[in-house]
Each structure stands twice: as structure tokens, then as C-alpha cells.
Amino acid sequence: MKRIVILGAGTAGTMMLNKLSKALDLKEWKLTIVDKEEAHYYQPGFLFIPFGKYSKEDVIKPKQNFFPKGTDVIYSAIDRIDAENNSVILENQETLTYDYLIIATGSEICPDEVEGLSDELWHKSIFDFYTIEGATALAGFLKDWEGGKMVLNIAEMPIKCPVAPLEFVFLADDYFKDKGIRDKVDITLVTPLDAAFTKPVAAKALGGFLDEKGINLVTEFNIGRVDNEQKKIVSWDEREIDFDLLITIPTNMGSKAIERSGLGDELNFIPTNKHTLQSEAYDNIFVIGDATNLPSSKAGSVAHFESDILFENLMAAIEGKPLEASFDGHANCFIESGGGKGLLIDFNYDVEPLPGKFPIPGIGPFSLLKETRMNHLGKMGFKWLYWNALIKGKELPLDAQMSMAGKQVPETQEQETRTLKLN
Ligand SMILES: Cc1cc2nc3c(=O)[nH]c(=O)nc-3n(C[C@H](O)[C@H](O)[C@H](O)COP(=O)(O)OP(=O)(O)OC[C@H]3O[C@@H](n4cnc5c(N)ncnc54)[C@H](O)[C@@H]3O)c2cc1C
């Protein structure tokens, strides 16, 4: 029997297992998936927990619910990959050999990367919302908080879901208004970027929302340390910002198992071919989701589009054919903007988020780069789609490749896009 091993049973790994189990003859192929945790987390839901909109029950289900019959599931931490010998070594030193390996170990927050961040104020006045523990601890804190200086700091890029920090401050503005204490809370978003977001056109629109809501923006702030005694964050160039409550998006890094395997870059992300999703180092290793070093967003939507491409290319590799499916960096994100409204952005490696309608050109029902109630409903409806279709590997009416249909292209961008296509 031949064997495909999938490392990581989060969004990407679970989708791949489901797709492959439908396509391959399980009498010829053994499909093994490995993960250290038995719980599957719907991470986009973490955003809503601090504000009491979601509870733990909304975002956690047993992983087992999503694994197809006839596949081999191992709950264990992965110690390392020995790629030269086509094998994976588990925590208990058991060895799994493979013909093909799919790495889907995601990314995790590493608060220890910033001096003082996880010291005495951790989970007292400093919280993250990128973990279930952080999001629930923050919910407990906010319930009784009477106001002060709230600072949200992004330690460094890349982070998963780069719009989540913006959504957090928009929802915080709403939350404090509803509690009747908005005038007692000073909200500041502190980012290492030179604008509110990575993509200039969207950054302009989102920066406008910050202004409207009276949220301060501090740019090009590269955090060096947290002063726990004085309650301030200090940048490498010695700028200081005081806080009463610090919400941090700590450094995001790939799994430590990748570091131990010698397969990652300085942040443990794996050098991956940006179009084929094959590892740059080994032909029988493919990489998907947050674990890659690709210049696309680290988002569940990206993992979903990548899964179609990876599936085609892995099947081609198995049949000894060239890898012809090409990932274009397609990302698609709803952005909660507060007041029961939201935005939607759709972009790829070459094309910035543009205005228009999605997914049906000219009709929608969603509007690109525009604040609407329908976009908010789309964001909230996504949880159902995630649990019931997306991670089960079901076909969704969304193309892996980004489409220009329904998008309004400003003239300069049209020229750039045409030039890129010709090249
Ligand atoms: C607050 C927040 C909001 C978000 N909002 C959105 C959104 O609105 N839209 C969107 O598209 N995306 C969003 N995302 C991002 C999205 O959740 C991730 O991009 C997506 O889950 C990535 O999938 P993945 O499979 O690559 O990684 P994950 O789903 O994180 O899975 C990785 C798996 O690998 C396992 N693993 C790692 N290391 C080991 C090891 N050594 N041994 C064994 N197992 C291991 C982990 O246990 C985990 O199960 C959000 C994320 C956060 C944190």
C-alpha cells in the first residue's frame, strides 16, 4: 500500500483529507492525518468571544466529526520530519513513512518573542484573542472594565487574518458604545505597517473608518519590549505608548516541528512554490495554509482555494504528470466594521481589492470594498458554511482562481493588470 501523510488537522489538513479520501482507492492508498489536539477550532469565531457574541461552544467541535471513514487518525504531537528518509517522527519517537507528505501545521502566536509581553501582566492587563484561552480571558476582563487606554498592537507581520486587528477595534468601538462607556475609552491601533492594512486601496478605505469612529492609528511602530511596571509598549526606536489594556497580536510563527525538521525560514514558514504549492526542497512534499511562506494572506479562505490547486497537483504527481494547476494567491475576506455592517475584499497576488459585486458579477449579493448589512450577514453565515461544507471538502460555488468579472477596475490598475497578464 502507498501512503499519504497529512500533518495538521486544522482547516487545510481536514479539507485535504476529505478531498483525497473521495478520489483515491483506499485499498491502494493509506491516508494518515496527525494532530496534537482532538478539538477543532473555528478560529474566525475567536474575534467575537471577547464581546460576548460567541461562546466556546460556537467555535469548538471534535475533530473526529470531520474525518471520513476509512482514514487513519493519529492524535500526537509531531516531533520532526526526516525528509531525506520520507518519514515523520512523532513525540513518542514512533516513525511514519510516506510516499507523499502534505504539511498543514498552520501558524501559532509566540508572545515570548517580545521582551516583557508574557510577563506579570499577561492575562491581567495584556491579552491576545488569537487563542481560545486569550479570547475567553479577555471576555472575562472586558465584562467588568470601566474604561481607560486600550491599545491594540500588532508585533510584526505576517499575521494570520491580517484584517482581524481592524475588525477587533471596530467591534470594540461598538461594544463600548453599547455599554455606555465609549467616552471613557481611548482606542489606539498600533501597527508596524505604514497604513491601516497591507493593501493600499483597502488601507485607505479602512483608515477612513478608523477616523470616523475616533480610533487613533500609530504606524511604523516596531515593538521592542513591554514595560510591565509603567504599563507601556516601547518600540526599537524608543517611542513609547501607555496602556491600561493591551491587546496584542504577538509574532506569528510556523510550528516548532518545522524548525526541528530544518524545513522552515526564520519564522518557521516553509519555502513553497507560490503556484504549484510543492515544497521548494522536496518533490514529494506539498505545503498548504498558514504553514507556507507564500506572499498570500494567511487565511482560511486562502487555504480553501489552495486545497483545490494542491489536490489537482498531487493527483498529477501521483500519475507522473506535470503540475499544471497554478495558485494565483486568491484571498477573500469579510471584514466586520461594526454597527451590524461589514465589507468584503477579494484579491490575489497581482490584483488589489477592488470595488464591485461578488460572487455573481453585477448582482452580488455581496458588495466589494463597500460597507453593507449583507456583508455582515455573510460573515456571520460563514460559520455554518465552515462546519457543514468547507472543512468537509464539499464543492462550493467559488472559483479557486480570482475572477475579474464584476470588479470595477480603475484605469491605472487596469493597465497594470493587463501588463501582468501579458507577462
Ligand atoms: C482571530 C482570528 C480570526 C480569523 N478570521 C478569519 C476570517 O475571517 N477569514 C479567514 O479566511 N481566516 C480567518 N482566520 C485565519 C484562519 O483561521 C487560518 O488561516 C486557518 O485556520 C489556517 O488553516 P491551517 O490549516 O493552515 O492552520 P490551522 O487551522 O491553524 O491548523 C493547524 C493544525 O496543525 C496542528 N499542529 C501544529 N503543529 C503541530 C505539531 N507539532 N504536532 C501536531 N499537530 C500540530 C494544530 O494543532 C492545528 O490543528 C482567523 C484566524 C484568527 C486567529
Short mmCIF file of C-alpha atoms and ligand atoms in Angstrom, two decimals:
data_model
loop_
_atom_site.label_atom_id
_atom_site.label_comp_id
_atom_site.label_asym_id
_atom_site.label_seq_id
_atom_site.Cartn_x
_atom_site.Cartn_y
_atom_site.Cartn_z
CA MET A 1 0.00 0.00 0.00
CA LYS A 2 1.14 3.56 -0.72
CA ARG A 3 0.76 6.22 1.91
CA ILE A 4 -0.05 9.93 2.08
CA VAL A 5 0.57 11.53 5.46
CA ILE A 6 -1.07 14.86 6.31
CA LEU A 7 0.46 16.82 9.17
CA GLY A 8 -2.05 19.08 10.94
CA ALA A 9 -5.82 18.54 11.05
CA GLY A 10 -6.91 22.17 11.14
CA THR A 11 -8.73 23.92 8.29
CA ALA A 12 -6.36 22.93 5.47
CA GLY A 13 -5.41 19.40 6.57
CA THR A 14 -9.03 18.36 7.19
CA MET A 15 -10.13 19.69 3.78
CA MET A 16 -7.31 17.78 2.05
CA LEU A 17 -8.12 14.53 3.86
CA ASN A 18 -11.75 14.77 2.77
CA LYS A 19 -10.91 15.56 -0.85
CA LEU A 20 -8.33 12.78 -1.15
CA SER A 21 -10.46 10.13 0.55
CA LYS A 22 -13.17 10.69 -2.09
CA ALA A 23 -10.73 10.50 -5.02
CA LEU A 24 -8.32 7.70 -4.08
CA ASP A 25 -8.93 3.96 -3.79
CA LEU A 26 -8.46 3.37 -0.06
CA LYS A 27 -7.48 -0.25 -0.73
CA GLU A 28 -4.39 1.07 -2.54
CA TRP A 29 -3.74 4.21 -0.52
CA LYS A 30 -3.42 4.63 3.22
CA LEU A 31 -4.35 8.18 4.26
CA THR A 32 -2.98 9.22 7.65
CA ILE A 33 -3.62 12.52 9.41
CA VAL A 34 -1.75 13.63 12.53
CA ASP A 35 -2.67 16.35 15.02
CA LYS A 36 -1.80 17.04 18.64
CA GLU A 37 -5.32 18.22 19.52
CA GLU A 38 -8.67 16.45 19.46
CA ALA A 39 -10.63 19.72 19.27
CA HIS A 40 -11.17 21.62 16.00
CA TYR A 41 -11.32 25.40 16.47
CA TYR A 42 -13.26 27.73 14.17
CA GLN A 43 -10.66 30.49 14.58
CA PRO A 44 -12.60 33.31 12.83
CA GLY A 45 -15.08 32.97 15.72
CA PHE A 46 -12.39 33.93 18.28
CA LEU A 47 -12.97 37.57 17.22
CA PHE A 48 -16.49 37.57 18.66
CA ILE A 49 -15.75 35.89 22.02
CA PRO A 50 -14.29 38.95 23.83
CA PHE A 51 -17.51 40.86 23.10
CA GLY A 52 -19.79 38.08 24.34
CA LYS A 53 -21.24 37.43 20.86
CA TYR A 54 -19.89 33.86 20.68
CA SER A 55 -19.08 31.37 23.41
CA LYS A 56 -16.67 28.44 23.38
CA GLU A 57 -19.47 26.14 22.14
CA ASP A 58 -19.75 28.17 18.92
CA VAL A 59 -16.12 27.66 17.95
CA ILE A 60 -15.14 24.17 19.16
CA LYS A 61 -16.18 20.76 17.78
CA PRO A 62 -14.46 17.37 17.98
CA LYS A 63 -12.05 16.89 15.05
CA GLN A 64 -13.34 13.34 14.76
CA ASN A 65 -16.67 14.70 13.37
CA PHE A 66 -14.91 15.80 10.19
CA PHE A 67 -12.70 12.81 9.35
CA PRO A 68 -14.02 10.50 6.63
CA LYS A 69 -14.41 6.77 7.26
CA GLY A 70 -11.50 4.51 6.35
CA THR A 71 -8.79 7.04 7.13
CA ASP A 72 -6.10 6.69 9.74
CA VAL A 73 -6.12 9.33 12.51
CA ILE A 74 -3.25 9.79 14.96
CA TYR A 75 -3.56 12.21 17.88
CA SER A 76 0.02 13.03 18.74
CA ALA A 77 2.45 15.93 18.66
CA ILE A 78 4.82 15.75 15.70
CA ASP A 79 8.43 15.86 16.77
CA ARG A 80 10.02 16.30 13.33
CA ILE A 81 10.08 15.39 9.65
CA ASP A 82 13.04 13.45 8.27
CA ALA A 83 12.50 14.45 4.64
CA GLU A 84 15.63 12.67 3.38
CA ASN A 85 14.13 9.38 4.57
CA ASN A 86 10.47 10.16 3.73
CA SER A 87 9.44 9.83 7.33
CA VAL A 88 7.76 11.68 10.20
CA ILE A 89 8.81 11.13 13.81
CA LEU A 90 6.08 11.53 16.42
CA GLU A 91 6.53 12.73 20.01
CA ASN A 92 6.84 9.14 21.29
CA GLN A 93 9.51 8.56 18.57
CA GLU A 94 7.21 6.32 16.52
CA THR A 95 8.09 6.71 12.83
CA LEU A 96 5.58 7.06 9.96
CA THR A 97 6.90 6.63 6.44
CA TYR A 98 5.20 8.26 3.46
CA ASP A 99 5.17 8.39 -0.33
CA TYR A 100 3.73 11.91 -0.27
CA LEU A 101 3.57 14.36 2.61
CA ILE A 102 1.18 17.31 3.00
CA ILE A 103 2.25 19.83 5.62
CA ALA A 104 -0.67 21.79 7.09
CA THR A 105 0.66 22.65 10.54
CA GLY A 106 -0.53 26.27 10.41
CA SER A 107 0.90 29.12 12.46
CA GLU A 108 0.77 29.95 16.15
CA ILE A 109 1.30 33.03 18.29
CA CYS A 110 4.64 33.34 20.09
CA PRO A 111 4.34 36.01 22.83
CA ASP A 112 7.83 35.13 24.13
CA GLU A 113 9.33 36.75 21.01
CA VAL A 114 8.74 40.23 22.55
CA GLU A 115 10.51 41.04 25.83
CA GLY A 116 8.03 41.50 28.69
CA LEU A 117 4.93 40.60 26.69
CA SER A 118 4.12 37.37 28.56
CA ASP A 119 5.36 38.52 31.98
CA GLU A 120 3.33 39.53 35.06
CA LEU A 121 0.62 41.48 33.19
CA TRP A 122 -0.18 38.54 30.86
CA HIS A 123 -3.91 37.79 31.15
CA LYS A 124 -4.21 40.58 33.74
CA SER A 125 -3.88 43.70 31.56
CA ILE A 126 -2.40 42.09 28.42
CA PHE A 127 -4.47 39.69 26.31
CA ASP A 128 -4.46 38.08 22.89
CA PHE A 129 -7.58 36.96 21.04
CA TYR A 130 -5.83 34.56 18.62
CA THR A 131 -6.21 31.61 21.02
CA ILE A 132 -9.28 30.25 22.79
CA GLU A 133 -7.58 30.87 26.15
CA GLY A 134 -6.78 34.50 25.26
CA ALA A 135 -10.20 35.28 23.77
CA THR A 136 -12.12 33.86 26.76
CA ALA A 137 -9.83 35.53 29.35
CA LEU A 138 -10.34 38.85 27.54
CA ALA A 139 -14.13 38.39 27.57
CA GLY A 140 -13.96 38.00 31.36
CA PHE A 141 -11.84 41.13 31.69
CA LEU A 142 -13.95 43.34 29.39
CA LYS A 143 -17.18 42.49 31.20
CA ASP A 144 -16.09 44.49 34.25
CA TRP A 145 -13.71 47.02 32.68
CA GLU A 146 -14.73 50.61 33.29
CA GLY A 147 -12.53 52.24 30.68
CA GLY A 148 -9.08 53.69 30.10
CA LYS A 149 -6.46 53.44 27.35
CA MET A 150 -6.96 50.40 25.15
CA VAL A 151 -4.05 49.74 22.80
CA LEU A 152 -4.11 47.05 20.12
CA ASN A 153 -0.61 46.24 18.92
CA ILE A 154 0.50 44.04 16.03
CA ALA A 155 4.01 42.85 16.91
CA GLU A 156 5.17 42.01 13.38
CA MET A 157 3.92 40.80 10.01
CA PRO A 158 2.89 38.37 8.65
CA ILE A 159 -0.06 37.50 10.90
CA LYS A 160 -2.98 35.24 10.17
CA CYS A 161 -6.11 37.06 9.10
CA PRO A 162 -4.46 40.50 8.72
CA VAL A 163 -7.89 42.20 8.88
CA ALA A 164 -8.73 40.74 12.33
CA PRO A 165 -6.99 43.55 14.32
CA LEU A 166 -9.06 46.16 12.46
CA GLU A 167 -12.24 44.20 12.99
CA PHE A 168 -11.38 43.97 16.69
CA VAL A 169 -11.11 47.76 17.14
CA PHE A 170 -14.31 48.36 15.11
CA LEU A 171 -16.21 45.86 17.28
CA ALA A 172 -14.65 47.31 20.45
CA ASP A 173 -15.96 50.75 19.45
CA ASP A 174 -19.46 49.24 19.16
CA TYR A 175 -19.12 47.26 22.40
CA PHE A 176 -18.09 50.26 24.50
CA LYS A 177 -20.85 52.39 22.92
CA ASP A 178 -23.43 49.73 23.85
CA LYS A 179 -22.05 49.66 27.40
CA GLY A 180 -22.34 53.46 27.56
CA ILE A 181 -18.61 53.93 28.27
CA ARG A 182 -17.21 54.83 24.83
CA ASP A 183 -16.29 58.32 26.08
CA LYS A 184 -14.18 56.70 28.81
CA VAL A 185 -12.18 54.51 26.40
CA ASP A 186 -9.33 55.75 24.25
CA ILE A 187 -8.74 53.21 21.43
CA THR A 188 -5.41 53.13 19.57
CA LEU A 189 -4.32 50.72 16.85
CA VAL A 190 -0.52 50.43 16.75
CA THR A 191 0.94 48.69 13.69
CA PRO A 192 4.37 48.08 12.16
CA LEU A 193 2.81 48.83 8.73
CA ASP A 194 2.79 52.31 7.18
CA ALA A 195 -1.04 52.26 6.99
CA ALA A 196 -4.09 50.54 8.50
CA PHE A 197 -3.70 47.48 6.22
CA THR A 198 -1.26 45.80 3.86
CA LYS A 199 -3.04 46.68 0.58
CA PRO A 200 -3.06 50.44 -0.24
CA VAL A 201 -6.59 50.80 -1.71
CA ALA A 202 -8.22 48.82 1.12
CA ALA A 203 -5.95 50.60 3.65
CA LYS A 204 -7.37 53.95 2.53
CA ALA A 205 -10.98 52.78 2.95
CA LEU A 206 -10.28 51.15 6.32
CA GLY A 207 -8.25 54.12 7.57
CA GLY A 208 -11.35 56.26 6.85
CA PHE A 209 -13.43 54.03 9.15
CA LEU A 210 -10.86 54.47 11.95
CA ASP A 211 -11.16 58.28 11.62
CA GLU A 212 -14.97 58.16 11.60
CA LYS A 213 -15.02 56.07 14.77
CA GLY A 214 -12.45 58.20 16.60
CA ILE A 215 -9.87 55.38 16.73
CA ASN A 216 -6.24 56.54 16.78
CA LEU A 217 -3.74 54.96 14.38
CA VAL A 218 0.01 54.76 15.08
CA THR A 219 2.03 53.40 12.13
CA GLU A 220 5.59 52.09 11.63
CA PHE A 221 5.81 51.07 15.29
CA ASN A 222 8.11 48.08 15.69
CA ILE A 223 7.69 46.87 19.25
CA GLY A 224 10.91 46.14 21.15
CA ARG A 225 9.60 45.50 24.66
CA VAL A 226 6.74 45.85 27.11
CA ASP A 227 7.40 47.77 30.33
CA ASN A 228 5.14 45.92 32.81
CA GLU A 229 5.80 48.34 35.68
CA GLN A 230 4.98 51.52 33.76
CA LYS A 231 2.38 49.81 31.52
CA LYS A 232 3.82 50.98 28.23
CA ILE A 233 4.96 49.45 24.95
CA VAL A 234 8.32 50.66 23.68
CA SER A 235 9.49 50.49 20.05
CA TRP A 236 13.03 49.75 18.86
CA ASP A 237 13.41 53.47 18.10
CA GLU A 238 12.34 54.26 21.72
CA ARG A 239 8.82 55.57 21.01
CA GLU A 240 6.52 54.84 23.99
CA ILE A 241 2.76 54.25 24.19
CA ASP A 242 0.92 53.95 27.54
CA PHE A 243 -1.85 51.44 28.03
CA ASP A 244 -4.34 50.32 30.67
CA LEU A 245 -5.37 47.38 28.49
CA LEU A 246 -3.07 45.94 25.84
CA ILE A 247 -4.50 43.64 23.19
CA THR A 248 -1.59 42.01 21.40
CA ILE A 249 -1.24 40.15 18.14
CA PRO A 250 2.10 38.55 19.02
CA THR A 251 4.62 37.32 16.43
CA ASN A 252 3.03 34.53 14.35
CA MET A 253 5.33 31.60 13.59
CA GLY A 254 5.12 28.21 11.95
CA SER A 255 5.17 25.07 14.10
CA LYS A 256 8.27 24.30 16.18
CA ALA A 257 8.21 20.86 14.48
CA ILE A 258 9.14 22.64 11.23
CA GLU A 259 12.10 24.30 12.96
CA ARG A 260 13.24 20.93 14.37
CA SER A 261 13.00 19.47 10.84
CA GLY A 262 15.19 22.20 9.33
CA LEU A 263 12.47 22.89 6.75
CA GLY A 264 11.47 26.47 7.62
CA ASP A 265 12.66 30.06 7.28
CA GLU A 266 13.46 32.31 10.27
CA LEU A 267 9.74 32.33 11.25
CA ASN A 268 9.42 28.54 10.63
CA PHE A 269 7.35 29.10 7.48
CA ILE A 270 8.13 26.61 4.71
CA PRO A 271 9.61 27.77 1.39
CA THR A 272 6.87 26.73 -1.06
CA ASN A 273 6.39 27.18 -4.80
CA LYS A 274 3.84 30.03 -4.93
CA HIS A 275 1.95 28.47 -7.86
CA THR A 276 2.24 24.66 -7.53
CA LEU A 277 2.28 24.52 -3.69
CA GLN A 278 5.10 21.97 -3.85
CA SER A 279 7.87 22.35 -1.28
CA GLU A 280 10.91 24.14 -2.76
CA ALA A 281 13.15 21.46 -1.28
CA TYR A 282 11.39 18.09 -1.83
CA ASP A 283 9.21 17.00 -4.77
CA ASN A 284 7.07 14.62 -2.68
CA ILE A 285 6.19 17.29 -0.07
CA PHE A 286 3.34 19.76 -0.59
CA VAL A 287 2.51 22.63 1.75
CA ILE A 288 -0.84 24.36 2.36
CA GLY A 289 -2.41 27.06 4.53
CA ASP A 290 -0.64 29.18 7.10
CA ALA A 291 2.41 26.88 7.14
CA THR A 292 3.68 28.20 3.75
CA ASN A 293 5.94 31.21 3.23
CA LEU A 294 3.75 32.47 0.37
CA PRO A 295 3.07 36.20 -0.08
CA SER A 296 -0.68 35.49 0.11
CA SER A 297 -2.78 36.19 3.23
CA LYS A 298 -2.75 33.61 6.00
CA ALA A 299 -6.50 32.92 5.94
CA GLY A 300 -8.94 30.04 5.87
CA SER A 301 -10.27 31.28 2.51
CA VAL A 302 -6.75 31.05 1.09
CA ALA A 303 -6.35 27.51 2.48
CA HIS A 304 -9.67 26.66 0.79
CA PHE A 305 -8.62 27.98 -2.64
CA GLU A 306 -5.20 26.33 -2.25
CA SER A 307 -6.85 22.98 -1.46
CA ASP A 308 -8.33 22.81 -4.99
CA ILE A 309 -4.92 23.51 -6.55
CA LEU A 310 -3.00 21.19 -4.24
CA PHE A 311 -5.49 18.39 -4.88
CA GLU A 312 -5.06 18.68 -8.66
CA ASN A 313 -1.27 18.87 -8.46
CA LEU A 314 -0.94 15.98 -6.03
CA MET A 315 -3.14 13.81 -8.27
CA ALA A 316 -0.96 14.84 -11.24
CA ALA A 317 2.22 13.96 -9.29
CA ILE A 318 0.77 10.54 -8.40
CA GLU A 319 0.04 9.92 -12.10
CA GLY A 320 3.53 11.11 -13.11
CA LYS A 321 2.10 14.13 -14.95
CA PRO A 322 3.38 17.76 -14.83
CA LEU A 323 1.92 20.00 -12.12
CA GLU A 324 -0.28 22.32 -14.16
CA ALA A 325 -2.71 23.78 -11.61
CA SER A 326 -1.49 27.21 -10.55
CA PHE A 327 -2.40 29.08 -7.37
CA ASP A 328 -2.85 32.82 -8.01
CA GLY A 329 -2.80 33.99 -4.37
CA HIS A 330 -6.60 34.29 -4.25
CA ALA A 331 -7.90 35.59 -0.89
CA ASN A 332 -11.39 36.57 0.11
CA CYS A 333 -12.22 38.15 3.49
CA PHE A 334 -15.30 39.59 5.14
CA ILE A 335 -14.39 42.50 7.42
CA GLU A 336 -16.73 43.33 10.33
CA SER A 337 -16.92 47.11 10.50
CA GLY A 338 -19.33 47.47 13.45
CA GLY A 339 -22.95 48.57 13.65
CA GLY A 340 -24.09 45.28 12.09
CA LYS A 341 -22.27 46.01 8.84
CA GLY A 342 -19.24 44.68 7.05
CA LEU A 343 -17.00 44.88 4.00
CA LEU A 344 -15.75 42.19 1.66
CA ILE A 345 -12.40 42.11 -0.13
CA ASP A 346 -11.35 39.75 -2.91
CA PHE A 347 -7.81 39.87 -4.31
CA ASN A 348 -4.79 37.84 -5.40
CA TYR A 349 -1.00 38.11 -5.79
CA ASP A 350 -1.33 40.68 -8.57
CA VAL A 351 -4.69 42.45 -8.17
CA GLU A 352 -5.55 44.64 -5.19
CA PRO A 353 -9.00 44.56 -3.57
CA LEU A 354 -11.34 46.42 -5.96
CA PRO A 355 -14.94 47.64 -5.69
CA GLY A 356 -17.74 45.64 -7.36
CA LYS A 357 -20.17 42.79 -6.69
CA PHE A 358 -19.47 39.21 -5.54
CA PRO A 359 -19.85 36.31 -6.29
CA ILE A 360 -22.35 37.00 -9.13
CA PRO A 361 -20.99 39.86 -11.27
CA GLY A 362 -23.28 42.90 -11.21
CA ILE A 363 -25.68 41.24 -8.75
CA GLY A 364 -23.83 40.18 -5.62
CA PRO A 365 -25.44 39.75 -3.13
CA PHE A 366 -22.17 40.88 -1.54
CA SER A 367 -20.51 44.22 -2.26
CA LEU A 368 -16.75 44.52 -2.59
CA LEU A 369 -14.91 47.21 -0.64
CA LYS A 370 -18.22 48.71 0.49
CA GLU A 371 -19.86 48.65 3.91
CA THR A 372 -23.20 46.78 3.81
CA ARG A 373 -25.52 44.83 6.09
CA MET A 374 -25.42 41.90 3.63
CA ASN A 375 -21.63 41.59 4.03
CA HIS A 376 -22.10 41.34 7.81
CA LEU A 377 -24.70 38.60 7.29
CA GLY A 378 -22.22 36.84 5.00
CA LYS A 379 -19.57 36.91 7.74
CA MET A 380 -21.97 35.52 10.34
CA GLY A 381 -23.31 32.88 7.91
CA PHE A 382 -19.79 31.71 7.17
CA LYS A 383 -19.63 29.75 10.46
CA TRP A 384 -22.39 27.44 9.24
CA LEU A 385 -20.70 27.03 5.87
CA TYR A 386 -17.39 26.25 7.58
CA TRP A 387 -18.72 23.49 9.83
CA ASN A 388 -21.10 21.97 7.27
CA ALA A 389 -19.35 22.25 3.92
CA LEU A 390 -15.92 23.83 3.81
CA ILE A 391 -13.87 21.54 6.06
CA LYS A 392 -15.79 18.51 4.82
CA GLY A 393 -14.19 19.24 1.43
CA LYS A 394 -17.55 19.81 -0.31
CA GLU A 395 -17.60 21.73 -3.57
CA LEU A 396 -18.53 25.40 -3.06
CA PRO A 397 -19.60 27.72 -5.89
CA LEU A 398 -16.38 29.71 -5.52
CA ASP A 399 -13.52 29.52 -8.03
CA ALA A 400 -10.03 28.86 -6.73
CA GLN A 401 -8.81 31.45 -9.25
CA MET A 402 -9.80 35.05 -8.61
CA SER A 403 -12.18 36.42 -11.25
CA MET A 404 -12.14 39.98 -12.58
CA ALA A 405 -15.83 39.70 -13.55
CA GLY A 406 -17.96 42.13 -11.53
CA LYS A 407 -14.97 44.19 -10.43
CA GLN A 408 -14.59 47.89 -11.22
CA VAL A 409 -11.02 48.42 -12.31
CA PRO A 410 -9.56 51.93 -12.00
CA GLU A 411 -7.72 52.81 -15.22
CA THR A 412 -4.21 52.63 -13.81
CA GLN A 413 -4.85 49.25 -12.21
CA GLU A 414 -6.44 48.01 -15.48
CA GLN A 415 -3.22 48.85 -17.28
CA GLU A 416 -1.14 47.14 -14.58
CA THR A 417 -3.38 44.05 -14.63
CA ARG A 418 -3.18 43.85 -18.43
CA THR A 419 0.61 44.15 -18.30
CA LEU A 420 0.82 41.44 -15.62
CA LYS A 421 -1.36 39.12 -17.71
CA LEU A 422 0.78 39.71 -20.80
CA ASN A 423 3.90 38.92 -18.81
C1 LIG B 1 -8.83 35.64 15.44
C2 LIG B 1 -8.77 35.04 14.07
C3 LIG B 1 -9.69 35.42 13.10
C4 LIG B 1 -9.64 34.86 11.85
N1 LIG B 1 -10.57 35.25 10.90
C5 LIG B 1 -10.55 34.71 9.66
C6 LIG B 1 -11.52 35.09 8.70
O1 LIG B 1 -12.43 35.88 8.97
N2 LIG B 1 -11.43 34.54 7.46
C7 LIG B 1 -10.45 33.64 7.13
O2 LIG B 1 -10.42 33.16 6.00
N3 LIG B 1 -9.50 33.27 8.03
C8 LIG B 1 -9.53 33.77 9.28
N4 LIG B 1 -8.59 33.39 10.21
C9 LIG B 1 -7.44 32.56 9.79
C10 LIG B 1 -7.76 31.07 9.69
O3 LIG B 1 -8.34 30.58 10.86
C11 LIG B 1 -6.45 30.33 9.40
O4 LIG B 1 -5.78 30.97 8.34
C12 LIG B 1 -6.70 28.89 9.02
O5 LIG B 1 -7.24 28.20 10.12
C13 LIG B 1 -5.40 28.23 8.55
O6 LIG B 1 -5.59 26.86 8.37
P1 LIG B 1 -4.36 25.86 8.57
O7 LIG B 1 -4.91 24.51 8.34
O8 LIG B 1 -3.21 26.33 7.76
O9 LIG B 1 -3.94 26.02 10.10
P2 LIG B 1 -4.78 25.61 11.38
O10 LIG B 1 -6.24 25.59 11.08
O11 LIG B 1 -4.32 26.51 12.47
O12 LIG B 1 -4.35 24.10 11.68
C14 LIG B 1 -3.04 23.72 12.04
C15 LIG B 1 -3.13 22.39 12.78
O13 LIG B 1 -1.81 21.86 12.95
C16 LIG B 1 -1.70 21.29 14.24
N5 LIG B 1 -0.28 21.27 14.61
C17 LIG B 1 0.62 22.28 14.54
N6 LIG B 1 1.83 21.88 14.97
C18 LIG B 1 1.69 20.59 15.33
C19 LIG B 1 2.59 19.62 15.89
N7 LIG B 1 3.87 19.90 16.15
N8 LIG B 1 2.12 18.38 16.16
C20 LIG B 1 0.81 18.05 15.87
N9 LIG B 1 -0.09 18.93 15.38
C21 LIG B 1 0.35 20.19 15.10
C22 LIG B 1 -2.55 22.22 15.12
O14 LIG B 1 -2.96 21.56 16.30
C23 LIG B 1 -3.71 22.56 14.19
O15 LIG B 1 -4.81 21.69 14.36
C24 LIG B 1 -8.63 33.89 11.52
C25 LIG B 1 -7.72 33.49 12.50
C26 LIG B 1 -7.78 34.04 13.76
C27 LIG B 1 -6.80 33.59 14.81
#
